[in-house]
PDB file of C-alpha atoms in Angstrom:
ATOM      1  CA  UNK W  20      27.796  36.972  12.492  1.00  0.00           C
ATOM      2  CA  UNK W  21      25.929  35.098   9.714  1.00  0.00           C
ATOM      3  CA  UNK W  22      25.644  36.782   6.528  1.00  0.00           C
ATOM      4  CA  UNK W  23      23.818  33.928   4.771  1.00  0.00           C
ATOM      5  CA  UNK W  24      19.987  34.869   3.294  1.00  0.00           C
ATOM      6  CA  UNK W  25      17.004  33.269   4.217  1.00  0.00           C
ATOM      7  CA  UNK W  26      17.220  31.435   0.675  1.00  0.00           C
ATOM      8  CA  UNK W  27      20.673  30.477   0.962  1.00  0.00           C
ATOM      9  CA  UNK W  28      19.931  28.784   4.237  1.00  0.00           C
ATOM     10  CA  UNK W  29      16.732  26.944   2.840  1.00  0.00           C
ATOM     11  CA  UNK W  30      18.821  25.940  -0.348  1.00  0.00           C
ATOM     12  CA  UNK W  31      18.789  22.096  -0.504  1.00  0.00           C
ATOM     13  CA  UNK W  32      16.523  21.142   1.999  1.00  0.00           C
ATOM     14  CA  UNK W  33      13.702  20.729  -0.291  1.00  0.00           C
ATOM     15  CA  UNK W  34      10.829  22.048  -1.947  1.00  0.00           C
ATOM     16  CA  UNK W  35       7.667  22.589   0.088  1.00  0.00           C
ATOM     17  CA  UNK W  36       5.749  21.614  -2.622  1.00  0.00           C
ATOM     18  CA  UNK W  37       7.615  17.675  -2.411  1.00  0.00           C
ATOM     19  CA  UNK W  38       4.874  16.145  -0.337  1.00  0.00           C
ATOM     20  CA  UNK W  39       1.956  16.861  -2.339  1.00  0.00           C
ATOM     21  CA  UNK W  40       2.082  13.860  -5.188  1.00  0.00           C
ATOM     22  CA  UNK W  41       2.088  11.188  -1.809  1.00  0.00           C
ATOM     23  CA  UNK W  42      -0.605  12.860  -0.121  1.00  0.00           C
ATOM     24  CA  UNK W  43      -2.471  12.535  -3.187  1.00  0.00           C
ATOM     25  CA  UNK W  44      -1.551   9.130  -3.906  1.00  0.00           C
ATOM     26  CA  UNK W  45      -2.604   7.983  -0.502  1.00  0.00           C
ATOM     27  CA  UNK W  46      -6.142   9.576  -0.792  1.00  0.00           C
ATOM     28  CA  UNK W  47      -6.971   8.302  -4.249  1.00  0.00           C
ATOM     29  CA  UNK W  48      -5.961   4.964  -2.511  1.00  0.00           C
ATOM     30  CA  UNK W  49      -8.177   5.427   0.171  1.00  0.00           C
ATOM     31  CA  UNK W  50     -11.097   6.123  -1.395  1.00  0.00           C
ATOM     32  CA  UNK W  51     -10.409   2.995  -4.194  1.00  0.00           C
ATOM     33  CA  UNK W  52     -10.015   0.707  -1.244  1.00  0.00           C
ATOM     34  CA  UNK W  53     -13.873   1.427  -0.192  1.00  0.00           C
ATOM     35  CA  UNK W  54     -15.210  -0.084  -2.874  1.00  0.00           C
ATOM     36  CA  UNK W  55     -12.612  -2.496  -2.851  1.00  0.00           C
ATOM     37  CA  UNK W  56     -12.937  -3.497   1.131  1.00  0.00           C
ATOM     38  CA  UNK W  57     -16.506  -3.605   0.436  1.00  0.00           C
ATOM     39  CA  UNK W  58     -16.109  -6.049  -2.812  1.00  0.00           C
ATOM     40  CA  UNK W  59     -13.973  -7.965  -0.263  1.00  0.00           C
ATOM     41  CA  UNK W  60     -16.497  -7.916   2.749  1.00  0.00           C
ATOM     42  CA  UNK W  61     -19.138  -9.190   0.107  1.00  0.00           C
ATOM     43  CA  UNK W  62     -16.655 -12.200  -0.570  1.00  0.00           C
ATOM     44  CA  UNK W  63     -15.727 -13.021   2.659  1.00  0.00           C
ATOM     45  CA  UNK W  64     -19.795 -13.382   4.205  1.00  0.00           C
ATOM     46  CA  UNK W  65     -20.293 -15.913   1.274  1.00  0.00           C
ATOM     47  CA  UNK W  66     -17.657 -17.973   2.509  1.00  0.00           C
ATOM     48  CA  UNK W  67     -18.888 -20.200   5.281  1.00  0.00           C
ATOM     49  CA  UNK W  68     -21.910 -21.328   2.966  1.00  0.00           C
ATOM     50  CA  UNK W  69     -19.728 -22.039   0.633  1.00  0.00           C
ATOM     51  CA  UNK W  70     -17.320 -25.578   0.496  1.00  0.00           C
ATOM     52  CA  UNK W  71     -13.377 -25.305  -0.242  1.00  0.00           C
ATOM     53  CA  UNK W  72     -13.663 -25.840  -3.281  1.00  0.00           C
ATOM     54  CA  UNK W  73     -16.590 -23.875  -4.148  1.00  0.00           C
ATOM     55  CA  UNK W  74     -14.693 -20.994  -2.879  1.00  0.00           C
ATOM     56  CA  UNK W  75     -11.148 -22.000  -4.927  1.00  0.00           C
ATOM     57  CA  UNK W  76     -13.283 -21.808  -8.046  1.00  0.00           C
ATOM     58  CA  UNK W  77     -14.881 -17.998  -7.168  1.00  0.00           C
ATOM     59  CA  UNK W  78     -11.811 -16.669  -6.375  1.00  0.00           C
ATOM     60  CA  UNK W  79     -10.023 -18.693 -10.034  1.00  0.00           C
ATOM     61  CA  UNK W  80     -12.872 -16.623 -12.001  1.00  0.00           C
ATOM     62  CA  UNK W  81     -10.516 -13.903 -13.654  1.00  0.00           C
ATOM     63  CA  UNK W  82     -12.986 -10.817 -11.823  1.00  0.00           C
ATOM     64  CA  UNK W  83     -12.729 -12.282  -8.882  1.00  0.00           C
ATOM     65  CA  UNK W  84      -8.846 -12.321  -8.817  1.00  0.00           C
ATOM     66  CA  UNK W  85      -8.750  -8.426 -11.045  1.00  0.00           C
ATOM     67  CA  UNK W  86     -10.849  -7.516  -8.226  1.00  0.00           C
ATOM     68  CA  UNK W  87      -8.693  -9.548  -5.028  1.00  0.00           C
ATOM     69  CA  UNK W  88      -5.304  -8.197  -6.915  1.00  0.00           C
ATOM     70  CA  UNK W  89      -6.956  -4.387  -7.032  1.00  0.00           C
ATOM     71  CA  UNK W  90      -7.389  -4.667  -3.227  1.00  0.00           C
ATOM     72  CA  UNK W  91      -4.024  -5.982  -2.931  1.00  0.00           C
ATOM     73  CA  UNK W  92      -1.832  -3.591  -4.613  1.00  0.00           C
ATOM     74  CA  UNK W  93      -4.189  -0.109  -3.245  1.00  0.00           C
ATOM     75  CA  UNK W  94      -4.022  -1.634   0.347  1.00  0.00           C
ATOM     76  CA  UNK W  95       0.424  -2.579   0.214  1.00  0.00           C
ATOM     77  CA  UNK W  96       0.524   1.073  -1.937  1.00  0.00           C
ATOM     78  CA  UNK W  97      -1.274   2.730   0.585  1.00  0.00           C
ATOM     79  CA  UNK W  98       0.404   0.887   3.483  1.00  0.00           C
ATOM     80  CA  UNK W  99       3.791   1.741   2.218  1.00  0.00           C
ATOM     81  CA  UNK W 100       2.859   5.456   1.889  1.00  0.00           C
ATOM     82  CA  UNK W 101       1.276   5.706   5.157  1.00  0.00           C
ATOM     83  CA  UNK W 102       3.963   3.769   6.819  1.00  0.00           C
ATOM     84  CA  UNK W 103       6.968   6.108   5.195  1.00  0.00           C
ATOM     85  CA  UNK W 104       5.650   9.196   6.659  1.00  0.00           C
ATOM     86  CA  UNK W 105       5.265   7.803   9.866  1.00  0.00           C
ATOM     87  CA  UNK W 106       8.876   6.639  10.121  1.00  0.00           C
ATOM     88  CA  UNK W 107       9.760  10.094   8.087  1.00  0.00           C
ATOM     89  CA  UNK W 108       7.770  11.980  11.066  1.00  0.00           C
ATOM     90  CA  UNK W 109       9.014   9.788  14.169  1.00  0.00           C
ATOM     91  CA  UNK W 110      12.226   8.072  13.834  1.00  0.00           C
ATOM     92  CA  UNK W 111      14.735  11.032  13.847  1.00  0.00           C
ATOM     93  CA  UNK W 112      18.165   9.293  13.674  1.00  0.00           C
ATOM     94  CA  UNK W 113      19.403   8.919  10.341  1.00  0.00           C
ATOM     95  CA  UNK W 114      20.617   5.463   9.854  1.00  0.00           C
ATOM     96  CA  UNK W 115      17.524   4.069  11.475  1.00  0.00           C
ATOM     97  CA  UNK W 116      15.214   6.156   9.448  1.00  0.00           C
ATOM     98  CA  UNK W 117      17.202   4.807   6.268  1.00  0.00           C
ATOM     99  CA  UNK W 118      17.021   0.833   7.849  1.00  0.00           C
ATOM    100  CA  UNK W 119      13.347   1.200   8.948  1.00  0.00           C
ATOM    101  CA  UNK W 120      12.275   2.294   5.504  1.00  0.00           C
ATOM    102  CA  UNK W 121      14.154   0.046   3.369  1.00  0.00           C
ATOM    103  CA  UNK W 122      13.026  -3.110   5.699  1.00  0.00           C
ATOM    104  CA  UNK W 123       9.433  -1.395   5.050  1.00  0.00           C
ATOM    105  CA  UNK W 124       9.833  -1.427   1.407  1.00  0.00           C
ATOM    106  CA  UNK W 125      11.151  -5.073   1.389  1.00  0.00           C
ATOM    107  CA  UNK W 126       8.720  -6.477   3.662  1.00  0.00           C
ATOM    108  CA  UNK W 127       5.737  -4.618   1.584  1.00  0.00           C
ATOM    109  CA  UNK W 128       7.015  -6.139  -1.208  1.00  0.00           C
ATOM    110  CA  UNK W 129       7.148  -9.107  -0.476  1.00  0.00           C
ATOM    111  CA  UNK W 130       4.068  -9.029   0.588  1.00  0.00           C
ATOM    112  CA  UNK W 131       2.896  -8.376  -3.081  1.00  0.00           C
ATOM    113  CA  UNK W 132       5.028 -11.140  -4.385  1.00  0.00           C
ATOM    114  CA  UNK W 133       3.198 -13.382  -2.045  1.00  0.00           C
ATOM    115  CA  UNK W 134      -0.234 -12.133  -3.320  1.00  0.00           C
ATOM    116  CA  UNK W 135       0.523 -11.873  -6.385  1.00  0.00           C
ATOM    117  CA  UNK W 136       2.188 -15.698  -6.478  1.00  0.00           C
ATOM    118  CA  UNK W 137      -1.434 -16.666  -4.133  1.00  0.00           C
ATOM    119  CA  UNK W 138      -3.909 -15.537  -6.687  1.00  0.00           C
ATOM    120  CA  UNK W 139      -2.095 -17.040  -9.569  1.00  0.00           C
ATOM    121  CA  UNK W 140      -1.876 -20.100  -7.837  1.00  0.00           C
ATOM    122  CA  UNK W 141      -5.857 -20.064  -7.668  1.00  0.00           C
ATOM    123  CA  UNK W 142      -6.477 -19.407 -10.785  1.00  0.00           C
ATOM    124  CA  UNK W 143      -4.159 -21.710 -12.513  1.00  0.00           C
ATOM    125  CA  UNK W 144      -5.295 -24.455 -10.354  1.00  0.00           C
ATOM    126  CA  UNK W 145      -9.209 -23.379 -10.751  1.00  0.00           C
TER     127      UNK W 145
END
């Protein structure tokens, strides 16, 4: 016989109200990433009339890399939060659910540090 309340149970296993900061998160980043994809889109049908190093200098122009570093960080930011519900949702084994979002987390940021290092790289050299 359990003598245990429904709160008692529910004690510790969270707040319902946890998930509602990274929903939000991910749709503000969704709907910044349209004008940012389309910014990008823009950029990207220039590109075969333009010569290598036409191009290196557009993207060194300091809008041109605010704008290519804005679509860098929304797109890993909204990655990452996408990605850690799935895994949350799907992988139900502890330890793998702990390894598959820290190897998430790494290999998203890295993936900044290489964008981040990439843009710089233009513009210093543009």
């Amino acid at each position: 016989m359990n003598l245990r309340t429904s709160l008692s149970k529910a004690r510790g296993l969270g707040s319902a109200r946890s998930g509602s900061g990274a929903w939000w998160a991910q749709r503000v980043t969704a709907v910044a990433l349209v004008p940012l994809s389309l910014w990008l889109a823009w950029f990207l049908a220039r590109l075969p009339e333009l010569s290598q190093a036409e191009v290196a200098r557009s993207l060194a122009k300091p809008e041109s890399a605010v704008w290519l570093l804005a679509y860098f960080a929304a797109a890993i930011y909204h990655a990452m939060l996408g990605l850690k519900v799935v895994i949350e949702d799907y992988v139900s084994t502890y330890w793998l659910r702990t390894v598959s979002l820290v190897a998430m987390q790494l290999a998203l940021a890295l993936l900044a540090v290489i964008a981040v290092v990439a843009v710089v790289r233009l513009v210093i050299a543009g």
